Amino acid sequence: PNSILTVDNTRVMLGTFSPQQEPYTYELEEETTPSGIFARGSYSARTK
């Protein structure tokens, strides 16, 4: 039987940005990612 185990779920609100010539960049704080059996799975980022 397959089961889903959520290890971590992080959401960050970046705000709103006006159009400009140079692209916006945003650096998130460094985090330690899971290793071993917890490293398997799905990692994703979504922008709106």
mmCIF file of C-alpha atoms in Angstrom:
data_model
loop_
_atom_site.group_PDB
_atom_site.id
_atom_site.type_symbol
_atom_site.label_atom_id
_atom_site.label_comp_id
_atom_site.label_asym_id
_atom_site.label_seq_id
_atom_site.Cartn_x
_atom_site.Cartn_y
_atom_site.Cartn_z
ATOM 1 C CA PRO A 1 0.000 0.000 0.000
ATOM 2 C CA ASN A 2 1.284 3.418 -0.971
ATOM 3 C CA SER A 3 0.878 6.201 1.536
ATOM 4 C CA ILE A 4 1.688 9.890 1.422
ATOM 5 C CA LEU A 5 3.887 11.403 4.123
ATOM 6 C CA THR A 6 4.263 15.180 4.051
ATOM 7 C CA VAL A 7 7.705 16.073 5.394
ATOM 8 C CA ASP A 8 7.540 19.845 4.935
ATOM 9 C CA ASN A 9 5.397 22.435 3.210
ATOM 10 C CA THR A 10 6.671 26.008 2.933
ATOM 11 C CA ARG A 11 4.895 29.028 1.468
ATOM 12 C CA VAL A 12 6.504 32.424 0.963
ATOM 13 C CA MET A 13 4.609 35.550 -0.127
ATOM 14 C CA LEU A 14 6.908 37.584 -2.350
ATOM 15 C CA GLY A 15 4.556 40.528 -2.873
ATOM 16 C CA THR A 16 3.656 42.433 -6.031
ATOM 17 C CA PHE A 17 6.118 43.829 -8.527
ATOM 18 C CA SER A 18 5.818 46.519 -11.200
ATOM 19 C CA PRO A 19 7.186 45.841 -14.696
ATOM 20 C CA GLN A 20 10.823 46.819 -15.201
ATOM 21 C CA GLN A 21 13.697 46.153 -17.616
ATOM 22 C CA GLU A 22 15.833 44.093 -15.223
ATOM 23 C CA PRO A 23 14.370 40.816 -13.924
ATOM 24 C CA TYR A 24 13.510 40.601 -10.245
ATOM 25 C CA THR A 25 15.493 38.169 -8.118
ATOM 26 C CA TYR A 26 14.632 36.818 -4.698
ATOM 27 C CA GLU A 27 16.888 34.647 -2.559
ATOM 28 C CA LEU A 28 15.295 32.375 -0.011
ATOM 29 C CA GLU A 29 16.956 31.393 3.242
ATOM 30 C CA GLU A 30 19.053 28.253 2.965
ATOM 31 C CA GLU A 31 17.351 25.109 4.201
ATOM 32 C CA THR A 32 18.557 21.572 4.712
ATOM 33 C CA THR A 33 16.739 19.170 2.438
ATOM 34 C CA PRO A 34 15.852 15.670 3.609
ATOM 35 C CA SER A 35 18.222 12.830 2.790
ATOM 36 C CA GLY A 36 17.868 9.078 2.631
ATOM 37 C CA ILE A 37 14.374 7.709 2.245
ATOM 38 C CA PHE A 38 12.849 11.189 2.750
ATOM 39 C CA ALA A 39 14.781 12.570 -0.242
ATOM 40 C CA ARG A 40 12.564 10.603 -2.595
ATOM 41 C CA GLY A 41 9.388 12.187 -3.750
ATOM 42 C CA SER A 42 8.178 15.395 -5.255
ATOM 43 C CA TYR A 43 9.662 18.873 -4.961
ATOM 44 C CA SER A 44 7.966 21.772 -6.694
ATOM 45 C CA ALA A 45 7.755 25.543 -6.859
ATOM 46 C CA ARG A 46 4.771 27.468 -8.160
ATOM 47 C CA THR A 47 4.402 31.127 -9.013
ATOM 48 C CA LYS A 48 1.204 33.030 -9.603
#
